[in-house]
Tab-separated table of C-alpha atoms and ligand atoms in Angstrom:
chain	number	residue	atom	x	y	z
A	1	UNK	CA	39.153	124.328	34.568
A	2	UNK	CA	42.695	123.326	33.757
A	3	UNK	CA	44.775	121.675	36.483
A	4	UNK	CA	48.124	119.890	36.676
A	5	UNK	CA	47.162	116.547	38.164
A	6	UNK	CA	49.758	114.275	39.736
A	7	UNK	CA	48.596	110.709	39.067
A	8	UNK	CA	51.677	109.079	40.632
A	9	UNK	CA	55.371	109.864	41.122
A	10	UNK	CA	56.620	111.901	38.122
A	11	UNK	CA	53.301	111.346	36.348
A	12	UNK	CA	52.049	114.933	36.073
A	13	UNK	CA	49.394	115.729	33.465
A	14	UNK	CA	47.643	118.959	32.636
A	15	UNK	CA	43.975	118.010	32.350
A	16	UNK	CA	40.635	119.723	32.089
A	17	UNK	CA	38.489	118.930	35.101
A	18	UNK	CA	35.335	120.202	36.731
A	19	UNK	CA	35.843	123.380	38.815
A	20	UNK	CA	35.523	122.705	42.551
A	21	UNK	CA	32.423	124.075	44.329
A	22	UNK	CA	33.090	126.068	47.508
A	23	UNK	CA	31.338	124.535	50.510
A	24	UNK	CA	30.176	126.337	53.651
A	25	UNK	CA	32.950	128.572	54.975
A	26	UNK	CA	35.041	128.163	51.829
A	27	UNK	CA	36.208	130.390	48.994
A	28	UNK	CA	37.022	129.529	45.412
A	29	UNK	CA	40.149	131.402	44.324
A	30	UNK	CA	41.290	132.027	40.746
A	31	UNK	CA	45.090	131.629	40.834
A	32	UNK	CA	47.035	134.626	39.502
A	33	UNK	CA	50.551	133.342	40.144
A	34	UNK	CA	51.925	130.348	42.044
A	35	UNK	CA	55.398	129.521	43.329
A	36	UNK	CA	57.060	126.128	43.110
A	37	UNK	CA	59.261	124.938	45.990
A	38	UNK	CA	61.257	121.980	47.236
A	39	UNK	CA	58.219	120.492	48.945
A	40	UNK	CA	56.406	120.361	45.591
A	41	UNK	CA	59.449	118.736	44.033
A	42	UNK	CA	59.625	116.033	46.695
A	43	UNK	CA	55.921	115.283	46.168
A	44	UNK	CA	56.397	115.288	42.384
A	45	UNK	CA	59.354	112.895	42.574
A	46	UNK	CA	57.604	110.542	45.021
A	47	UNK	CA	59.995	111.313	47.886
A	48	UNK	CA	57.048	112.620	49.877
A	49	UNK	CA	54.049	110.376	49.214
A	50	UNK	CA	50.550	111.800	48.930
A	51	UNK	CA	47.236	110.272	47.921
A	52	UNK	CA	46.727	110.383	44.150
A	53	UNK	CA	45.391	112.054	42.143
A	54	UNK	CA	46.603	115.306	43.702
A	55	UNK	CA	46.972	118.897	42.519
A	56	UNK	CA	50.176	120.232	44.104
A	57	UNK	CA	51.107	123.833	44.900
A	58	UNK	CA	50.704	125.904	48.071
A	59	UNK	CA	52.363	129.305	47.450
A	60	UNK	CA	49.945	131.587	45.629
A	61	UNK	CA	48.068	134.802	45.129
A	62	UNK	CA	44.710	135.054	43.385
A	63	UNK	CA	41.296	136.603	43.245
A	64	UNK	CA	38.167	135.320	44.968
A	65	UNK	CA	35.826	133.906	42.316
A	66	UNK	CA	32.939	132.719	44.494
A	67	UNK	CA	32.313	131.985	48.175
A	68	UNK	CA	30.284	129.324	49.943
A	69	UNK	CA	27.489	129.864	52.451
A	70	UNK	CA	28.274	131.778	55.620
A	71	UNK	CA	31.319	133.582	54.212
A	72	UNK	CA	31.381	137.343	54.784
A	73	UNK	CA	35.142	137.833	54.217
A	74	UNK	CA	36.765	137.615	51.779
A	75	UNK	CA	34.327	138.963	49.238
A	76	UNK	CA	34.034	138.047	45.581
A	77	UNK	CA	36.677	139.942	43.608
A	78	UNK	CA	39.065	140.428	46.548
A	79	UNK	CA	42.719	139.863	45.806
A	80	UNK	CA	44.149	137.462	48.399
A	81	UNK	CA	47.334	135.675	49.429
A	82	UNK	CA	46.667	132.207	50.768
A	83	UNK	CA	47.894	130.759	54.044
A	84	UNK	CA	47.994	127.147	52.876
A	85	UNK	CA	47.979	125.376	56.232
A	86	UNK	CA	44.981	125.174	58.508
A	87	UNK	CA	44.628	123.482	61.856
A	88	UNK	CA	41.705	121.593	63.360
A	89	UNK	CA	41.031	124.320	65.946
A	90	UNK	CA	39.757	121.929	68.620
A	91	UNK	CA	42.699	119.777	69.774
A	92	UNK	CA	44.673	120.715	72.920
A	93	UNK	CA	47.558	122.076	70.798
A	94	UNK	CA	45.225	124.336	68.819
A	95	UNK	CA	43.430	125.535	71.939
A	96	UNK	CA	46.760	126.352	73.561
A	97	UNK	CA	47.629	128.538	70.571
A	98	UNK	CA	50.026	126.057	68.957
A	99	UNK	CA	48.060	125.842	65.720
A	100	UNK	CA	51.199	125.286	63.613
A	101	UNK	CA	51.903	122.131	65.618
A	102	UNK	CA	48.362	120.691	65.268
A	103	UNK	CA	48.616	117.004	64.438
A	104	UNK	CA	45.453	117.215	62.341
A	105	UNK	CA	46.784	120.140	60.308
A	106	UNK	CA	45.721	120.229	56.651
A	107	UNK	CA	48.205	121.417	54.046
A	108	UNK	CA	46.870	122.745	50.740
A	109	UNK	CA	48.667	121.139	47.792
A	110	UNK	CA	49.685	118.155	49.946
A	111	UNK	CA	46.642	116.829	51.842
A	112	UNK	CA	44.067	118.572	49.637
A	113	UNK	CA	44.276	119.992	46.114
A	114	UNK	CA	46.461	123.052	45.623
A	115	UNK	CA	47.256	125.896	43.260
A	116	UNK	CA	48.812	124.372	40.143
A	117	UNK	CA	45.367	124.887	38.654
A	118	UNK	CA	43.185	127.717	37.455
A	119	UNK	CA	40.919	127.495	40.517
A	120	UNK	CA	41.459	126.322	44.107
A	121	UNK	CA	38.998	125.775	46.928
A	122	UNK	CA	40.265	126.887	50.363
A	123	UNK	CA	38.715	127.747	53.732
A	124	UNK	CA	37.815	131.443	53.795
A	125	UNK	CA	39.935	131.866	56.932
A	126	UNK	CA	43.053	131.049	54.849
A	127	UNK	CA	42.559	134.097	52.609
A	128	UNK	CA	44.554	137.197	53.551
A	129	UNK	CA	43.613	140.451	51.834
A	130	UNK	CA	46.457	141.606	49.585
A	131	UNK	CA	47.783	145.087	50.406
A	132	UNK	CA	46.731	147.584	47.712
A	133	UNK	CA	49.436	148.538	45.258
A	134	UNK	CA	51.641	145.503	45.886
A	135	UNK	CA	51.794	143.414	42.696
A	136	UNK	CA	50.854	139.710	42.695
A	137	UNK	CA	54.432	138.692	41.904
A	138	UNK	CA	55.750	140.391	45.026
A	139	UNK	CA	53.180	138.668	47.231
A	140	UNK	CA	53.732	135.247	45.681
A	141	UNK	CA	56.423	134.373	48.224
A	142	UNK	CA	54.382	135.490	51.257
A	143	UNK	CA	54.174	131.853	52.381
A	144	UNK	CA	57.940	131.099	52.536
A	145	UNK	CA	58.457	134.616	53.892
A	146	UNK	CA	56.078	133.869	56.776
A	147	UNK	CA	58.230	130.784	57.512
A	148	UNK	CA	61.341	132.913	57.991
A	149	UNK	CA	59.504	135.688	59.855
A	150	UNK	CA	58.632	133.018	62.406
A	151	UNK	CA	62.203	131.650	62.427
A	152	UNK	CA	63.657	135.100	63.119
A	153	UNK	CA	61.031	135.625	65.821
A	154	UNK	CA	61.938	132.264	67.385
A	155	UNK	CA	65.574	133.458	67.469
A	156	UNK	CA	64.502	136.597	69.414
A	157	UNK	CA	66.863	138.659	67.280
A	158	UNK	CA	67.516	142.177	68.537
A	159	UNK	CA	68.796	145.264	66.712
A	160	UNK	CA	72.570	145.430	66.562
A	161	UNK	CA	73.106	141.695	67.008
A	162	UNK	CA	75.220	139.630	64.652
A	163	UNK	CA	73.367	136.934	62.756
A	164	UNK	CA	74.162	134.364	60.111
A	165	UNK	CA	71.939	132.686	57.571
A	166	UNK	CA	72.984	129.204	56.498
A	167	UNK	CA	71.792	128.547	52.960
A	168	UNK	CA	71.131	131.131	50.257
A	169	UNK	CA	68.083	129.647	48.552
A	170	UNK	CA	64.650	131.267	48.690
A	171	UNK	CA	64.386	130.927	52.484
A	172	UNK	CA	67.929	132.184	53.107
A	173	UNK	CA	67.536	135.195	50.812
A	174	UNK	CA	64.265	136.086	52.544
A	175	UNK	CA	65.650	135.440	56.048
A	176	UNK	CA	68.585	137.778	55.584
A	177	UNK	CA	66.194	140.574	54.600
A	178	UNK	CA	63.970	139.981	57.651
A	179	UNK	CA	67.081	140.029	59.843
A	180	UNK	CA	68.178	143.327	58.274
A	181	UNK	CA	64.689	144.723	58.852
A	182	UNK	CA	65.114	143.826	62.542
A	183	UNK	CA	68.353	145.827	62.628
A	184	UNK	CA	70.750	142.867	62.767
A	185	UNK	CA	74.016	142.459	60.852
A	186	UNK	CA	73.995	139.438	58.548
A	187	UNK	CA	76.656	136.974	57.421
A	188	UNK	CA	75.371	134.772	54.565
A	189	UNK	CA	76.877	131.274	54.392
A	190	UNK	CA	76.454	129.029	51.358
A	191	UNK	CA	78.013	126.108	49.558
A	192	UNK	CA	78.730	128.106	46.408
A	193	UNK	CA	79.293	131.760	45.569
A	194	UNK	CA	76.531	131.699	42.932
A	195	UNK	CA	73.986	133.793	44.858
A	196	UNK	CA	76.360	135.881	46.929
A	197	UNK	CA	76.035	138.980	44.739
A	198	UNK	CA	72.260	138.851	45.184
A	199	UNK	CA	72.630	138.141	48.922
A	200	UNK	CA	74.734	141.294	49.248
A	201	UNK	CA	72.328	143.322	47.143
A	202	UNK	CA	69.522	142.222	49.484
A	203	UNK	CA	71.411	143.178	52.630
A	204	UNK	CA	74.038	140.594	53.623
A	205	UNK	CA	77.087	142.430	54.934
A	206	UNK	CA	79.544	139.575	54.362
A	207	UNK	CA	79.304	136.269	52.472
A	208	UNK	CA	81.247	133.104	53.173
A	209	UNK	CA	81.549	129.840	51.244
A	210	UNK	CA	81.660	126.713	53.386
A	211	UNK	CA	84.751	125.493	51.498
A	212	UNK	CA	86.601	128.818	51.908
A	213	UNK	CA	87.811	128.131	55.449
A	214	UNK	CA	86.692	127.186	58.944
A	215	UNK	CA	83.290	128.598	59.850
A	216	UNK	CA	84.187	129.389	63.451
A	217	UNK	CA	86.995	131.643	62.222
A	218	UNK	CA	84.680	133.361	59.737
A	219	UNK	CA	82.149	133.874	62.552
A	220	UNK	CA	84.774	135.407	64.858
A	221	UNK	CA	86.038	137.661	62.091
A	222	UNK	CA	82.522	138.878	61.304
A	223	UNK	CA	81.366	139.369	64.889
A	224	UNK	CA	84.618	140.648	66.370
A	225	UNK	CA	84.016	138.271	69.303
A	226	UNK	CA	83.549	134.545	70.024
A	227	UNK	CA	80.993	133.938	67.285
A	228	UNK	CA	77.530	134.847	66.006
A	229	UNK	CA	74.659	135.790	68.352
A	230	UNK	CA	71.930	134.034	66.360
A	231	UNK	CA	72.188	131.644	63.390
A	232	UNK	CA	69.199	130.832	61.192
A	233	UNK	CA	69.561	127.543	59.320
A	234	UNK	CA	67.521	127.385	56.111
A	235	UNK	CA	69.345	124.786	54.002
A	236	UNK	CA	67.640	121.701	55.369
A	237	UNK	CA	70.678	119.441	55.067
A	238	UNK	CA	72.328	117.433	57.861
A	239	UNK	CA	75.600	119.367	57.348
A	240	UNK	CA	73.835	122.716	57.688
A	241	UNK	CA	72.980	121.935	61.321
A	242	UNK	CA	76.665	121.515	62.095
A	243	UNK	CA	77.541	124.618	60.102
A	244	UNK	CA	75.100	126.587	62.256
A	245	UNK	CA	76.655	125.164	65.438
A	246	UNK	CA	80.144	126.085	64.216
A	247	UNK	CA	79.070	129.690	63.626
A	248	UNK	CA	77.188	130.392	66.858
A	249	UNK	CA	78.913	131.937	69.891
A	250	UNK	CA	78.819	130.476	73.399
A	251	UNK	CA	75.433	131.458	74.827
A	252	UNK	CA	74.043	132.072	71.327
A	253	UNK	CA	70.955	130.729	69.560
A	254	UNK	CA	70.486	128.464	66.557
A	255	UNK	CA	67.107	128.358	64.804
A	256	UNK	CA	66.489	125.330	62.603
A	257	UNK	CA	63.887	125.858	59.923
A	258	UNK	CA	65.053	123.581	57.119
A	259	UNK	CA	63.712	120.029	57.208
A	260	UNK	CA	66.553	117.590	56.623
A	261	UNK	CA	65.304	114.169	55.500
A	262	UNK	CA	68.299	112.393	56.986
A	263	UNK	CA	69.458	112.450	60.614
A	264	UNK	CA	72.322	114.779	61.578
A	265	UNK	CA	75.093	113.784	63.919
A	266	UNK	CA	75.455	116.687	66.321
A	267	UNK	CA	78.380	117.134	68.739
A	268	UNK	CA	76.194	117.778	71.801
A	269	UNK	CA	79.263	118.177	73.989
A	270	UNK	CA	79.819	121.586	72.406
A	271	UNK	CA	76.127	122.448	72.764
A	272	UNK	CA	76.201	121.789	76.520
A	273	UNK	CA	79.599	123.295	77.135
A	274	UNK	CA	78.770	126.462	75.271
A	275	UNK	CA	75.136	126.655	76.452
A	276	UNK	CA	73.868	126.958	72.902
A	277	UNK	CA	70.086	127.236	72.557
A	278	UNK	CA	68.756	125.208	69.615
A	279	UNK	CA	65.149	125.859	68.622
A	280	UNK	CA	63.038	124.419	65.844
A	281	UNK	CA	60.709	126.652	63.885
A	282	UNK	CA	57.757	125.082	62.105
A	283	UNK	CA	55.987	126.967	59.309
A	284	UNK	CA	54.074	129.935	60.808
A	285	UNK	CA	51.401	130.730	63.335
A	286	UNK	CA	50.499	134.435	63.242
A	287	UNK	CA	53.184	135.597	60.824
A	288	UNK	CA	51.243	136.003	57.554
A	289	UNK	CA	50.160	139.600	58.156
A	290	UNK	CA	53.684	140.612	59.186
A	291	UNK	CA	55.145	138.922	56.069
A	292	UNK	CA	52.824	140.953	53.826
A	293	UNK	CA	53.571	144.116	55.782
A	294	UNK	CA	57.325	143.642	55.254
A	295	UNK	CA	56.777	143.319	51.488
A	296	UNK	CA	54.367	146.266	51.316
A	297	UNK	CA	56.794	148.460	53.286
A	298	UNK	CA	59.664	147.532	50.966
A	299	UNK	CA	61.711	145.935	53.762
A	300	UNK	CA	61.721	142.626	51.915
A	301	UNK	CA	62.229	142.504	48.163
A	302	UNK	CA	60.806	139.371	46.650
A	303	UNK	CA	60.863	140.047	42.938
A	304	UNK	CA	64.620	139.404	42.468
A	305	UNK	CA	63.998	135.849	43.710
A	306	UNK	CA	61.662	134.949	40.840
A	307	UNK	CA	64.056	133.704	38.170
A	308	UNK	CA	61.671	131.775	35.895
A	309	UNK	CA	58.036	131.820	34.859
A	310	UNK	CA	56.022	129.149	33.046
A	311	UNK	CA	52.436	128.663	31.968
A	312	UNK	CA	50.500	125.750	33.455
A	313	UNK	CA	50.939	123.768	30.221
A	314	UNK	CA	54.721	123.943	30.714
A	315	UNK	CA	54.664	122.743	34.318
A	316	UNK	CA	56.890	119.750	33.538
A	317	UNK	CA	59.543	122.195	32.412
A	318	UNK	CA	58.963	124.270	35.561
A	319	UNK	CA	59.785	121.213	37.719
A	320	UNK	CA	62.927	120.504	35.647
A	321	UNK	CA	64.120	124.117	35.918
A	322	UNK	CA	63.488	124.113	39.694
A	323	UNK	CA	66.363	121.617	39.953
A	324	UNK	CA	68.765	123.751	37.908
A	325	UNK	CA	71.293	125.737	39.938
A	326	UNK	CA	70.423	128.938	38.051
A	327	UNK	CA	66.871	128.974	39.384
A	328	UNK	CA	65.810	130.411	42.724
A	329	UNK	CA	62.020	130.683	42.635
A	330	UNK	CA	60.068	129.320	39.685
A	331	UNK	CA	56.630	130.849	39.089
A	332	UNK	CA	53.699	129.077	37.450
A	333	UNK	CA	51.031	131.240	35.845
A	334	UNK	CA	47.838	129.236	35.249
B	1	LIG	ZN1	56.739	125.881	49.694
B	2	LIG	ZN1	44.457	120.969	66.205
């Protein structure tokens, strides 16, 4: 099979290698379409070290080619979306139901080989049956969508509440749609106006550029009160944390789902004084089925997010385009 093999930082080569054999409890999946994200880029560039050689990629849809012994579901030929993180299942965190926090968690495309290849071997339990009639492209972003479904759940957002999404990348554009599906009003906050038209098309009621004026004023204007009920931060920068805190009302909630590399300096005085609840949200736990349901029901539109598409042979170009401001989600078709 063909696979894009990372031999070291920025040393990515498309090579022909032997197809992996599914072991007991595993499935071999033929990749239909794969998404590229910031995590892949940080592995590619060496910012996030992995053991080499490594096949990156963790957002994908495909068809089950073969299964190993003991596997009853999925079956050969099934179309599946892959949940690319699996926990050990036996540690105290796993047994308490905190599988997303398992310290022995395995991430496909990071700890083991991923989907920038024609075939991938994954545990059968990571395969979610694709809803009939929903095209592969629309299910390709199920993984990042599950991330924001969890974030919105962590924020305990209720219908009629005011919410803000900080960051209008893939996660932000998905989060605002999940918030709309929950019946909330959404203010989208970004550093540039570039994706605001799309944010509005997908359900943001108002957009605001960080440079356009103080965020607390924008939050009061939007909410008609002291600020926003719940803010979902998706940008993953140190500034975004403070932007979220500027938007939230006293007694409100801030959900952090981006992963800033650098520390943020947070004015905790205002957190205490205003009784702001700050919660982290880490990947997903039971949110995959709900993410697919939202796509199948048409509550979340994912296709407008896919701005580019490349064959596996052009994967170097796919990584370059990922960094261009015009791209949102880059797809790789092996
Ligand atoms: Zn990703
Ligand atoms: Zn565990």
